Coordinates of C-alpha atoms and ligand atoms in Angstrom, one line a residue:
M1 CA 0.1 0.6 -0.2
T2 CA 1.1 3.5 -0.6
F3 CA -0.1 5.8 1.8
T4 CA 2.7 8.1 3.1
T5 CA 2.2 11.2 4.8
T6 CA 5.7 13.4 4.4
K7 CA 4.5 16.2 4.2
S8 CA 1.2 16.8 6.5
K9 CA 4.3 15.3 9.3
E10 CA 6.5 18.4 8.7
I11 CA 3.2 20.7 8.5
F12 CA 1.8 19.2 11.4
Q13 CA 5.4 19.3 13.6
R14 CA 5.2 22.7 12.5
A15 CA 1.7 24.3 13.9
V16 CA 2.4 22.5 17.0
K17 CA 5.0 24.8 17.4
V18 CA 2.9 27.1 16.5
M19 CA -1.1 26.7 17.5
P20 CA -1.9 24.7 20.4
G21 CA -1.9 21.4 19.4
G22 CA -1.2 22.3 15.7
V23 CA -4.5 23.2 15.3
N24 CA -7.7 25.8 15.4
S25 CA -10.5 23.2 16.3
P26 CA -9.6 20.1 19.1
V27 CA -10.8 16.7 17.2
R28 CA -9.0 18.4 13.9
A29 CA -6.0 16.9 15.1
F30 CA -6.4 13.6 15.7
G31 CA -6.2 12.7 19.2
P32 CA -8.8 10.3 20.1
V33 CA -8.0 8.1 16.9
G34 CA -4.4 7.8 18.0
C35 CA -2.4 9.5 15.0
E36 CA -1.5 11.8 12.9
P37 CA -2.9 14.3 11.4
V38 CA -3.7 14.5 7.5
C39 CA -3.1 18.3 6.3
I40 CA -5.7 18.9 3.4
E41 CA -4.3 20.9 0.1
H42 CA -7.7 20.3 -1.7
A43 CA -11.5 19.5 -1.9
K44 CA -13.4 19.0 -4.6
G45 CA -17.1 17.7 -5.0
A46 CA -16.8 13.9 -2.2
Y47 CA -13.1 14.2 -1.8
L48 CA -10.6 15.9 0.2
Y49 CA -6.8 15.8 -1.3
D50 CA -4.1 16.0 1.4
E51 CA -0.7 17.8 0.6
D52 CA 0.9 14.2 0.2
G53 CA -1.8 14.3 -3.4
N54 CA -3.5 11.0 -1.0
S55 CA -7.4 11.5 -1.8
Y56 CA -10.2 10.4 1.1
I57 CA -13.6 10.2 0.8
D58 CA -14.8 13.1 2.6
Y59 CA -17.6 11.9 4.9
I60 CA -17.7 14.7 7.4
G61 CA -18.0 17.3 4.8
S62 CA -16.2 20.2 6.9
W63 CA -18.4 18.8 9.9
G64 CA -21.3 19.6 8.4
P65 CA -21.9 22.7 5.6
M66 CA -20.6 21.3 2.9
I67 CA -24.1 19.6 2.3
L68 CA -23.7 19.8 -2.0
G69 CA -19.7 18.6 -1.7
H70 CA -17.0 20.9 -1.9
N71 CA -16.8 23.8 -4.3
D72 CA -19.5 23.7 -6.0
S73 CA -19.5 26.5 -8.4
R74 CA -22.2 27.9 -7.7
I75 CA -21.2 28.9 -5.0
V76 CA -17.6 30.0 -5.9
E77 CA -18.8 32.2 -9.1
A78 CA -21.1 34.0 -6.9
M79 CA -19.5 34.8 -4.0
K80 CA -16.4 35.9 -6.6
K81 CA -18.9 37.9 -8.1
Q82 CA -20.0 40.0 -4.5
M83 CA -16.1 39.4 -3.5
E84 CA -15.7 42.1 -6.5
R85 CA -18.3 44.9 -4.6
G86 CA -16.6 44.5 -1.5
I87 CA -16.7 41.8 0.7
S88 CA -17.5 43.8 4.4
Y89 CA -19.8 47.5 4.9
G90 CA -20.5 47.5 8.3
A91 CA -24.0 48.9 7.2
I92 CA -27.5 47.0 6.4
A93 CA -27.5 45.6 3.4
K94 CA -29.9 44.4 0.5
L95 CA -28.7 40.6 0.7
E96 CA -28.8 40.4 4.6
V97 CA -33.1 41.0 4.1
E98 CA -32.5 38.8 1.9
M99 CA -31.3 35.1 3.7
A100 CA -33.1 36.5 6.9
E101 CA -36.2 36.6 4.4
L102 CA -35.1 33.6 2.7
M103 CA -34.9 31.8 6.1
V104 CA -38.2 33.1 7.6
S105 CA -40.2 31.4 3.9
L106 CA -38.4 27.9 5.1
V107 CA -39.1 27.1 7.8
P108 CA -42.5 27.8 9.6
A109 CA -40.8 28.3 13.3
L110 CA -39.4 31.2 12.1
E111 CA -40.2 34.8 12.4
M112 CA -37.5 36.5 12.6
V113 CA -33.9 35.7 12.6
R114 CA -30.9 37.5 13.7
M115 CA -27.0 36.1 11.6
V116 CA -23.9 35.9 13.4
N117 CA -20.9 34.3 12.9
S118 CA -21.2 30.5 14.5
G119 CA -23.0 28.5 15.8
T120 CA -20.9 28.8 19.0
E121 CA -22.2 32.5 18.8
A122 CA -26.1 31.4 17.9
V123 CA -26.3 29.4 21.2
M124 CA -25.1 32.5 23.2
S125 CA -26.5 34.6 22.4
A126 CA -30.1 32.4 21.9
I127 CA -29.7 31.5 25.7
R128 CA -29.2 34.9 26.4
T129 CA -32.4 36.0 24.8
A130 CA -34.8 32.9 26.1
R131 CA -33.1 34.4 29.7
G132 CA -34.2 37.3 28.7
F133 CA -37.6 37.6 27.6
T134 CA -38.4 34.6 30.1
G135 CA -36.5 37.0 33.2
K136 CA -35.8 33.7 34.3
N137 CA -31.8 32.4 34.9
K138 CA -31.9 28.3 34.6
I139 CA -31.2 27.0 31.9
I140 CA -31.4 22.5 31.1
K141 CA -29.2 20.8 28.5
F142 CA -28.9 17.3 28.0
A143 CA -25.8 15.1 28.7
G144 CA -24.1 14.5 25.4
C145 CA -25.4 16.7 23.2
Y146 CA -22.7 20.2 21.9
H147 CA -24.5 23.9 21.9
G148 CA -21.0 25.3 21.2
H149 CA -17.9 26.4 23.9
S150 CA -19.5 29.2 25.5
D151 CA -19.4 28.7 29.0
S152 CA -22.4 28.2 30.4
L153 CA -22.9 25.4 27.6
L154 CA -19.5 23.6 28.8
V155 CA -21.2 20.5 31.2
K156 CA -21.6 17.5 29.4
A157 CA -20.8 19.0 26.4
G158 CA -20.1 15.5 24.5
S159 CA -17.7 14.7 21.4
G160 CA -15.0 16.9 21.4
A161 CA -14.8 16.5 25.7
M162 CA -16.8 12.8 25.7
T163 CA -13.1 11.2 24.1
A164 CA -10.5 13.1 26.3
G165 CA -13.0 12.1 29.2
V166 CA -13.0 15.7 30.4
P167 CA -17.1 16.5 30.8
D168 CA -15.6 20.2 31.2
S169 CA -13.4 22.9 30.6
G170 CA -11.0 24.3 32.6
G171 CA -11.6 27.7 32.7
V172 CA -15.5 28.0 33.0
P173 CA -16.1 29.4 36.9
E174 CA -18.2 26.7 38.6
G175 CA -20.2 30.3 38.7
C176 CA -20.9 29.8 34.4
V177 CA -22.5 26.4 34.7
Q178 CA -24.2 26.6 38.0
D179 CA -27.5 27.4 36.1
T180 CA -26.4 24.8 34.0
L181 CA -28.5 21.8 34.2
T182 CA -28.3 18.7 32.4
A183 CA -31.0 16.4 31.3
N184 CA -31.1 12.5 29.7
Y185 CA -31.2 12.9 25.8
N186 CA -34.7 10.4 25.5
D187 CA -35.9 10.6 29.3
L188 CA -38.5 13.2 29.6
E189 CA -38.9 11.6 33.4
S190 CA -35.5 13.7 33.9
V191 CA -36.5 16.4 32.7
E192 CA -40.1 16.9 34.7
A193 CA -37.8 15.8 38.0
L194 CA -35.6 19.0 36.5
F195 CA -39.2 20.8 36.2
E196 CA -39.8 19.9 39.7
H197 CA -37.5 21.0 41.3
N198 CA -36.6 23.9 40.3
K199 CA -40.4 25.4 40.1
N200 CA -41.1 28.8 37.8
Q201 CA -36.6 28.8 37.2
I202 CA -36.2 27.5 34.4
A203 CA -36.0 30.2 30.9
C204 CA -35.5 27.2 28.6
V205 CA -34.9 23.7 27.4
I206 CA -32.3 24.1 24.2
V207 CA -31.9 20.2 22.6
E208 CA -29.9 18.5 19.9
P209 CA -33.9 17.4 17.8
I210 CA -31.5 14.6 16.7
A211 CA -28.1 14.5 18.5
A212 CA -25.7 14.6 16.6
N213 CA -22.9 15.2 19.0
M214 CA -22.0 12.2 20.8
G215 CA -22.2 9.8 17.5
V216 CA -25.8 10.0 16.1
V217 CA -28.8 9.4 18.9
L218 CA -31.8 9.7 17.4
P219 CA -34.7 10.9 18.9
K220 CA -37.6 8.1 20.4
E221 CA -41.3 9.0 19.4
G222 CA -43.0 11.3 21.5
F223 CA -39.8 12.5 23.0
L224 CA -39.7 16.4 21.0
Q225 CA -43.3 16.9 21.5
G226 CA -43.1 15.7 25.4
L227 CA -41.0 18.8 26.1
R228 CA -42.5 21.3 23.7
K229 CA -45.5 19.4 26.2
L230 CA -42.9 20.0 29.4
C231 CA -42.2 23.5 27.9
D232 CA -45.4 24.9 27.9
E233 CA -46.4 23.7 30.7
N234 CA -44.0 25.2 32.6
Q235 CA -43.6 28.6 31.0
A236 CA -40.3 27.6 29.6
L237 CA -39.2 28.1 25.7
L238 CA -37.8 25.1 23.6
I239 CA -34.7 26.1 22.0
F240 CA -33.9 23.4 19.2
D241 CA -30.0 23.8 18.3
E242 CA -30.1 23.2 14.7
V243 CA -26.9 23.9 13.7
I244 CA -26.0 20.5 12.7
T245 CA -29.9 19.6 11.9
G246 CA -30.4 22.2 9.9
F247 CA -31.9 22.6 6.8
R248 CA -30.1 18.9 6.5
L249 CA -32.5 16.6 7.1
G250 CA -34.8 18.5 5.1
I251 CA -35.8 21.9 3.9
H252 CA -37.6 23.3 7.0
G253 CA -35.2 21.6 9.5
A254 CA -35.4 19.4 12.4
S255 CA -38.6 21.1 13.0
G256 CA -40.2 20.2 9.9
Y257 CA -39.1 17.1 9.7
Y258 CA -40.4 16.3 13.4
K259 CA -43.1 18.6 13.1
V260 CA -42.6 20.2 16.6
K261 CA -42.5 24.3 16.9
P262 CA -40.1 25.8 18.5
D263 CA -39.8 28.7 20.8
L264 CA -36.2 29.5 18.9
I265 CA -34.4 28.2 16.5
T266 CA -29.8 27.9 16.4
Y267 CA -28.2 27.6 13.2
G268 CA -24.8 27.6 11.5
K269 CA -22.8 25.0 9.0
I270 CA -25.1 24.9 6.3
I271 CA -26.1 27.8 6.1
G272 CA -22.7 29.5 5.3
G273 CA -22.2 27.4 2.8
G274 CA -19.2 27.2 4.1
M275 CA -18.3 30.3 5.7
P276 CA -18.5 31.3 8.9
V277 CA -22.4 31.9 9.5
G278 CA -24.4 31.2 12.5
A279 CA -27.6 32.6 13.7
Y280 CA -30.6 32.2 15.8
G281 CA -34.6 32.7 15.6
G282 CA -37.6 32.4 16.2
R283 CA -41.2 34.0 17.9
K284 CA -41.5 37.0 16.9
D285 CA -42.0 38.7 20.4
V286 CA -39.0 36.6 21.2
M287 CA -36.7 37.8 19.7
S288 CA -38.4 41.2 19.7
V289 CA -36.1 41.3 22.8
V290 CA -33.1 41.6 21.1
A291 CA -31.1 45.4 20.7
P292 CA -31.6 47.7 18.8
L293 CA -34.9 46.1 19.4
G294 CA -35.1 45.3 23.7
Q295 CA -32.3 45.0 26.0
V296 CA -30.8 42.0 25.8
Y297 CA -27.7 43.2 23.7
Q298 CA -26.0 41.6 20.8
A299 CA -23.5 42.8 18.5
G300 CA -20.8 40.9 16.1
T301 CA -18.7 43.6 13.4
L302 CA -19.1 41.0 10.6
S303 CA -22.5 39.8 10.9
G304 CA -23.9 39.1 8.0
N305 CA -20.9 39.3 6.2
P306 CA -22.1 39.9 2.5
V307 CA -19.2 37.0 1.2
A308 CA -20.7 35.0 3.7
M309 CA -24.4 35.8 2.9
V310 CA -24.2 35.0 -0.6
A311 CA -22.9 32.0 -0.3
G312 CA -25.4 30.3 3.0
I313 CA -28.1 32.3 0.4
T314 CA -26.5 31.0 -2.9
Q315 CA -25.8 26.9 -0.7
L316 CA -30.3 27.5 0.8
T317 CA -31.6 28.0 -2.6
I318 CA -30.0 25.6 -4.2
L319 CA -31.5 23.0 -1.7
S320 CA -35.3 24.8 -1.7
E321 CA -35.2 24.8 -5.6
H322 CA -34.1 21.3 -5.9
P323 CA -36.2 19.1 -2.7
Q324 CA -34.8 15.7 -4.9
I325 CA -32.0 16.8 -3.2
Y326 CA -32.7 15.2 0.1
A327 CA -34.8 12.7 -1.4
T328 CA -31.5 10.9 -3.1
L329 CA -29.5 11.9 0.9
K330 CA -32.2 9.9 2.3
E331 CA -32.0 7.3 -0.1
L332 CA -28.6 6.7 0.3
G333 CA -28.2 7.4 3.7
D334 CA -30.4 4.1 4.3
Y335 CA -28.7 2.3 1.7
F336 CA -25.6 3.2 3.2
R337 CA -27.0 2.2 6.5
E338 CA -28.5 -1.5 5.2
S339 CA -25.3 -2.0 3.9
V340 CA -23.4 -1.2 6.2
R341 CA -25.9 -3.7 8.2
G342 CA -24.8 -6.2 6.0
V343 CA -21.4 -6.1 6.9
L344 CA -22.0 -6.1 10.4
Q345 CA -23.9 -9.1 9.6
E346 CA -21.5 -11.3 7.4
T347 CA -18.5 -10.3 10.0
K348 CA -20.8 -11.0 13.2
L349 CA -19.8 -7.7 15.1
P350 CA -22.9 -6.9 17.6
F351 CA -22.1 -3.3 16.2
Q352 CA -24.8 -0.4 15.8
I353 CA -25.0 1.7 12.9
V354 CA -27.7 3.9 13.4
G355 CA -28.9 7.3 11.5
E356 CA -30.9 9.0 10.2
G357 CA -31.1 10.4 6.0
S358 CA -27.6 12.2 5.6
L359 CA -26.1 11.5 9.2
S360 CA -25.3 8.2 10.7
C361 CA -23.2 6.9 13.1
L362 CA -21.4 3.5 13.5
Y363 CA -20.7 2.8 16.9
F364 CA -18.3 0.3 18.4
T365 CA -21.0 -1.8 21.2
K366 CA -24.0 -4.3 21.2
E367 CA -25.6 -2.4 23.0
P368 CA -29.0 0.2 21.7
V369 CA -28.0 3.4 21.6
I370 CA -30.1 5.8 23.0
D371 CA -28.7 8.8 24.9
Y372 CA -25.2 10.0 26.8
A373 CA -24.4 6.4 28.7
T374 CA -25.2 3.6 26.3
A375 CA -22.8 5.5 23.6
K376 CA -20.7 5.5 26.0
T377 CA -19.9 2.2 25.8
A378 CA -19.0 2.3 23.0
D379 CA -14.8 0.5 22.3
T380 CA -12.8 3.7 21.5
K381 CA -10.1 1.6 21.0
A382 CA -11.5 -0.8 18.7
F383 CA -13.2 2.5 16.4
A384 CA -8.9 4.1 16.1
T385 CA -7.8 1.6 15.1
Y386 CA -10.6 0.9 12.6
F387 CA -10.2 4.6 12.0
K388 CA -6.9 3.8 10.7
Q389 CA -7.2 1.4 8.2
M390 CA -9.9 3.8 7.2
L391 CA -8.1 6.1 6.6
E392 CA -4.9 4.7 4.5
R393 CA -7.7 2.9 2.3
G394 CA -9.3 6.8 1.8
N395 CA -11.8 6.7 4.0
Y396 CA -12.0 10.5 5.4
F397 CA -14.4 9.9 8.9
G398 CA -14.4 11.9 11.6
P399 CA -11.5 10.8 13.8
S400 CA -13.4 10.2 17.1
Q401 CA -16.2 7.1 17.6
F402 CA -19.0 10.3 18.7
E403 CA -18.4 12.0 15.6
A404 CA -21.3 11.8 13.0
I405 CA -20.5 11.0 9.3
F406 CA -22.3 12.8 6.8
L407 CA -23.2 12.1 3.8
S408 CA -23.2 14.9 0.8
A409 CA -24.9 15.4 -2.7
A410 CA -21.6 15.0 -3.8
H411 CA -22.0 11.4 -2.8
T412 CA -22.5 8.6 -5.0
K413 CA -23.5 4.8 -4.4
K414 CA -19.6 4.4 -6.6
E415 CA -18.3 5.9 -3.2
L416 CA -20.4 4.1 -0.5
D417 CA -19.6 0.7 -2.3
K418 CA -15.8 1.8 -1.9
T419 CA -16.3 2.8 1.4
L420 CA -18.4 -0.7 2.3
A421 CA -15.4 -3.0 0.5
D422 CA -12.8 -1.4 3.0
M423 CA -15.0 -1.5 5.6
K424 CA -15.4 -5.4 5.2
E425 CA -12.1 -6.2 4.7
V426 CA -11.1 -3.8 7.7
L427 CA -13.9 -5.0 10.2
G428 CA -13.8 -9.1 8.6
A429 CA -9.9 -8.6 9.3
K430 CA -10.1 -8.7 12.6
Ligands
PLP501 C1 -20.9 22.5 16.6 C2 -21.9 23.1 16.5 C3 -22.7 23.5 17.3 C4 -21.3 24.7 17.5 O1 -21.0 26.1 16.4 P1 -19.3 26.5 15.7 O2 -20.1 26.7 14.4 O3 -18.2 25.4 15.8 O4 -19.7 27.4 16.8 C5 -23.4 24.7 18.3 N1 -24.7 23.0 17.8 C6 -24.8 22.0 17.0 C7 -25.6 21.6 17.5 C8 -23.4 21.7 16.9 O5 -22.7 20.5 15.9

């Protein structure tokens, strides 16, 4: 096998001297799988190409944004055109209004929306808005759900922290997380108990409608509806963190897909078409507390950046004009999971393949995965070995057991079949 990573190694050696861990986001360092990362030189369609000329079928899609595949020419052209007109204005531009109108027109639960620069910022601001609107301080999140790296949300925060075995982060004062209560995913009783013990103190419940930061955990029938009911009974807001699921499960997002209407929704990833964009929005009366309309302050120098807006608008417009993209992604996802099930049967491995649409996860455990505790039963060492062997064969998965497998519109059965054949070889050799 001719898998060499000489150039990637050289670059990474330079990286660790000048960047913490050699990266700008922890999981890129391949820490959880215990090998050196490869450095990407360019990307196109369903493929990543590294500095040594190795190519990979890409199953992370920049962790979600690249739902049309890498370097979609329509997005690139639109961005080039905008760049000639200005890269940032710091003043109102029609593009921001078009972006907001587009999102509001596509998602029934969205009446007003504010653009920010990342998913982290979106969630942080949505929580502040919920607290400002309700006048209450406490929030409920779920173990294993990730909502970005703002202080109050770094509690049982899923993938990155999960593999490292450090559930909370250093540098976060206890005071910042004392109002963050943690419930168990798919367990309405755990939510009910928190409401019971904190009467009239809960501002909001925040949930990933599909939990995609502890692998992929699907909501049980009635779970999201149950959250809606509990929030209504306790005058708390329901926030869907759709940074991953937004415009991935379907054009109306998870709230449309599962037909549950949250009060606020947070976005990131897909809505930027690969550019750093986030957004939060929802009920008009709730969003009306945000400055300059209301008392909840939130701002951003580069928020609504015109080049980023053009990328996002182009991607969302393509998705809305071609609804068959979602049907194809679902078909591909179902085919992938069904085929993996076949491989598992053949290799007699008791692992779990879980997913919905273009999101999947292969858990190295015999336990059905329904929450954080069951996800944690996965054999991360076995995953690490599998990961390395799949990488060498040209398959780029998230370098952790607890990352989702993302499919894009640029993937075809050809790519999946190649990966499935490699999987059979790697898993069967055990
Ligand atoms: C990625 C992610 C975030 C954070 O978004 P960033 O753009 O990385 O700050 C928040 N919530 C969920 C569900 C995510 O997957």
